[in-house]
Amino acid sequence: MNPNAVSLTLENFQQVVLEDSKEKLVLVAFWADQVPESLELRDKLASKTATAGEHVIFADVDCQAQQQIAMQFGIQGLPTAVLVKAGQPIDALSGPQPDEAIEQFLAKHLPQPQDEFLAQAQAALANGDANQAYSAAKQAFDLDNSRADIKLVLADACVSCGKTEDAQALLDTVMMVDQDSYYQAVVAKLELANEASNSPELQALEAKLAESPDDPQLIQQLAAQYSQVNRHEDALTLLFNRVQTARDDADSKKLLLDVMKALPDGDPLASKYRRKLYTLLY
């Protein structure tokens, strides 16, 4: 059963086809008992839209009982289904349809999983949650790695998470036709991140550590600075080497774990250092 289904009549025609279609797509399937193929298409469409109630209303029309509606749509044969948006037909199916053709038809108009992940990533970026943005954008990219809008949101999230090399790699694949104002903004953001990651303050700390390479306070200060400018791998490498040579250094070990926890869910860098730490401890 489709919980978002309705049988179209003259009484609800204006509400469903003219009003509701402003908010959601309305898929209208025309059928008649004497045309078994139309019943088959109706039932397939009802089933395949049953879980898409957020985006589409499924409406069926009994052409025997609702001849005026069939005439209004200009239906000349069955089976037929018409997709309506804002009161206007935007696409149609005609004739018997295999499952694959129906799925392709719906995929053209209904949001795909990658669209949902992309929307989550965009919302997370707007809220300043870089880790959540990266996780959601990465899932969208894994589903469709060809779309420029997904690449740009993932690149933006990568910059915010300190994955500057990944961000640059993504930007390098964006075609010139897609290099819009958002692309330029991400490029500028990446340039600023690269500048911040090698500031004079960091260089001064690195020079001090070069003179006193075993100073735990300098190691922790530099690692903390690395982490703040999203140079997480440099921070983890520095801290792990310290913990490896001074296993009783609880402060460095705690900072190491804190940097790992700050990484996005599923980040391979966190998995890498979790394994390294495990082998060190056991």
XYZ file of C-alpha atoms in Angstrom:
282
model
C 0.000 0.000 0.000
C 1.149 3.520 -0.785
C 0.384 5.809 2.177
C 0.705 8.856 -0.034
C -1.737 7.694 -2.708
C -5.044 9.219 -3.738
C -7.718 8.384 -6.279
C -8.287 11.420 -8.443
C -11.858 12.696 -8.900
C -13.444 15.927 -10.066
C -13.929 16.865 -6.410
C -10.243 16.693 -5.457
C -8.741 17.504 -8.878
C -7.989 21.158 -8.140
C -6.493 20.422 -4.721
C -4.230 17.588 -5.872
C -3.266 18.568 -9.417
C -3.188 22.351 -9.085
C -2.389 23.009 -5.414
C -0.537 19.991 -4.007
C 1.682 19.812 -7.090
C 3.199 23.155 -6.060
C 4.773 21.426 -3.060
C 5.311 17.895 -4.372
C 5.391 16.085 -7.676
C 2.097 14.401 -8.552
C 2.325 11.164 -10.541
C -1.017 10.409 -12.202
C -1.598 6.855 -13.449
C -4.560 6.295 -15.788
C -6.192 2.861 -15.856
C -9.238 0.881 -16.871
C -10.323 -2.620 -15.883
C -10.468 -3.754 -19.501
C -6.780 -2.838 -20.072
C -4.737 -5.181 -17.824
C -1.483 -3.461 -18.802
C -2.761 -0.208 -17.299
C -3.520 -1.956 -14.006
C -0.015 -3.424 -14.019
C 1.620 -0.034 -14.597
C -0.589 1.584 -11.956
C 0.394 -1.004 -9.364
C 4.108 -0.822 -10.228
C 4.115 2.947 -9.918
C 2.195 2.819 -6.652
C 4.719 0.364 -5.227
C 7.806 2.220 -6.403
C 6.630 5.576 -5.035
C 5.409 4.196 -1.709
C 8.570 5.253 0.146
C 8.899 8.628 -1.607
C 5.966 10.346 0.060
C 8.110 13.309 1.037
C 8.563 14.138 -2.629
C 5.688 12.668 -4.657
C 1.942 12.071 -4.453
C 0.674 9.054 -6.358
C -2.749 9.647 -7.945
C -4.669 7.092 -9.965
C -7.518 7.798 -12.375
C -10.224 5.266 -13.241
C -10.824 6.291 -16.840
C -14.276 4.657 -16.889
C -15.520 6.662 -13.927
C -13.476 9.842 -14.509
C -13.674 10.380 -18.255
C -13.539 14.166 -17.858
C -10.186 13.975 -16.112
C -8.801 11.665 -18.793
C -10.002 14.155 -21.426
C -8.483 17.045 -19.470
C -5.081 15.331 -19.713
C -5.627 14.435 -23.360
C -5.209 10.708 -22.735
C -5.387 8.809 -26.029
C -4.365 5.339 -24.929
C -3.595 3.128 -21.977
C -1.458 2.486 -20.083
C -0.357 6.079 -19.493
C 1.093 7.945 -16.548
C 1.758 11.684 -16.348
C 4.055 13.527 -13.939
C 2.752 16.941 -12.845
C 4.656 19.806 -11.226
C 3.075 23.142 -10.287
C -0.057 22.198 -12.220
C 1.787 21.401 -15.459
C 2.677 18.020 -17.021
C 6.479 17.688 -17.152
C 6.961 14.062 -18.232
C 4.992 10.940 -19.105
C 5.109 7.181 -19.553
C 3.127 5.479 -22.286
C 2.649 1.794 -22.960
C 3.714 -1.235 -20.896
C 6.950 -0.536 -18.973
C 9.557 -2.909 -17.515
C 10.769 -2.225 -13.985
C 14.077 -0.798 -15.210
C 12.336 1.807 -17.383
C 10.089 2.851 -14.497
C 13.066 3.209 -12.162
C 14.929 5.323 -14.712
C 11.857 7.492 -15.201
C 11.471 8.108 -11.476
C 15.217 8.625 -10.956
C 15.111 11.589 -13.344
C 12.694 13.431 -11.084
C 12.979 12.102 -7.521
C 15.870 13.035 -5.222
C 18.543 10.346 -5.106
C 20.401 9.248 -1.942
C 23.362 11.395 -2.971
C 21.065 14.425 -3.034
C 20.026 13.728 0.543
C 23.659 13.410 1.670
C 24.557 16.574 -0.243
C 21.790 18.528 1.498
C 23.010 17.233 4.870
C 26.564 18.322 4.038
C 25.438 21.785 2.973
C 23.427 22.208 6.181
C 26.376 21.042 8.280
C 28.714 23.518 6.551
C 26.220 26.307 7.211
C 26.182 25.292 10.880
C 29.983 25.162 11.075
C 30.116 21.401 11.609
C 33.018 20.509 9.311
C 33.260 16.873 10.388
C 29.581 16.148 9.742
C 29.807 18.018 6.449
C 32.786 15.926 5.366
C 31.124 12.628 6.317
C 27.897 13.443 4.458
C 29.646 14.917 1.399
C 31.950 11.901 1.184
C 28.944 9.573 1.136
C 27.392 11.646 -1.660
C 30.670 11.557 -3.594
C 30.989 7.790 -3.177
C 27.553 7.430 -4.787
C 28.232 9.882 -7.612
C 31.774 11.150 -8.175
C 30.980 12.962 -11.423
C 28.788 15.819 -10.179
C 30.485 19.193 -9.784
C 28.136 20.333 -6.999
C 29.078 17.306 -4.891
C 32.794 17.788 -5.615
C 32.658 21.425 -4.528
C 30.839 20.741 -1.258
C 33.253 17.901 -0.472
C 36.221 20.143 -1.333
C 34.801 22.843 0.952
C 34.423 20.320 3.773
C 37.939 19.005 3.115
C 39.381 22.497 3.534
C 37.491 22.935 6.802
C 38.822 19.600 8.048
C 42.392 20.304 6.968
C 42.408 17.872 4.074
C 43.912 20.476 1.787
C 45.550 18.025 -0.598
C 42.238 16.194 -1.052
C 40.502 19.529 -1.605
C 43.009 20.532 -4.272
C 42.655 17.160 -6.003
C 38.891 17.619 -6.154
C 39.114 21.198 -7.417
C 41.501 20.086 -10.153
C 38.756 17.863 -11.585
C 36.077 20.583 -11.767
C 35.437 21.521 -15.392
C 35.715 25.182 -16.397
C 31.972 25.359 -17.091
C 31.362 24.541 -13.400
C 33.901 26.998 -11.988
C 31.276 29.352 -10.587
C 31.391 31.769 -7.653
C 31.222 28.895 -5.164
C 34.226 27.276 -6.834
C 36.142 30.559 -6.549
C 35.165 30.844 -2.873
C 36.469 27.342 -2.115
C 39.714 28.100 -3.984
C 40.178 31.258 -1.907
C 39.403 29.362 1.289
C 41.988 26.735 0.355
C 44.633 29.391 -0.279
C 43.985 30.938 3.143
C 44.174 27.517 4.800
C 47.500 26.808 3.120
C 48.866 30.141 4.310
C 47.668 29.574 7.880
C 49.165 26.091 7.952
C 52.658 27.538 7.591
C 52.455 30.725 9.633
C 55.524 32.435 11.169
C 54.377 31.275 14.616
C 54.403 27.664 13.474
C 57.780 28.086 11.842
C 59.172 29.544 15.074
C 57.877 26.586 17.085
C 59.331 24.160 14.544
C 62.715 25.898 14.850
C 62.618 25.652 18.649
C 61.726 21.955 18.473
C 64.573 21.343 16.039
C 66.932 22.698 18.721
C 65.293 20.661 21.524
C 63.667 17.653 19.799
C 62.908 15.807 23.061
C 61.178 18.675 24.860
C 57.673 17.319 25.617
C 56.160 20.796 26.098
C 57.408 21.986 22.720
C 56.132 18.793 21.097
C 52.699 19.266 22.634
C 52.575 22.980 21.764
C 53.544 22.350 18.156
C 51.113 19.420 17.855
C 48.309 21.565 19.250
C 49.145 24.315 16.746
C 49.220 21.807 13.915
C 45.805 20.531 14.959
C 44.358 24.069 15.145
C 45.343 24.752 11.533
C 44.055 21.315 10.500
C 47.468 19.765 9.946
C 46.199 16.710 11.764
C 48.584 14.192 10.267
C 51.599 16.286 11.287
C 50.184 16.543 14.804
C 49.525 12.801 15.025
C 52.956 11.899 13.667
C 54.676 14.194 16.176
C 52.672 12.916 19.148
C 52.882 9.254 18.186
C 56.654 9.451 17.869
C 56.767 11.038 21.326
C 54.507 8.380 22.868
C 56.526 5.662 21.143
C 59.776 6.836 22.746
C 58.344 8.025 26.068
C 55.491 5.701 26.968
C 55.011 7.290 30.374
C 54.183 10.691 28.817
C 50.477 10.747 29.712
C 49.930 14.317 28.470
C 51.208 13.560 24.975
C 49.140 10.376 24.873
C 45.994 12.285 25.895
C 46.629 14.949 23.261
C 47.166 12.222 20.665
C 43.768 10.720 21.502
C 42.122 14.166 21.471
C 43.418 14.895 17.959
C 42.145 11.502 16.787
C 38.717 12.155 18.290
C 38.503 15.492 16.487
C 38.704 13.809 13.078
C 35.514 13.118 11.067
C 33.805 9.737 11.413
C 35.371 7.210 9.082
C 38.503 9.277 8.500
C 41.249 6.843 7.408
C 43.814 8.909 9.322
C 42.066 8.122 12.611
C 41.930 4.415 11.727
C 45.619 4.424 10.801
C 46.746 5.915 14.103
C 44.282 3.868 16.114
C 45.948 0.745 14.722
C 49.426 2.151 15.376
C 48.499 3.012 18.949
C 46.962 -0.412 19.490
C 50.144 -2.198 18.348
C 52.175 0.110 20.576
C 50.076 -0.633 23.647
C 49.666 -4.368 23.069
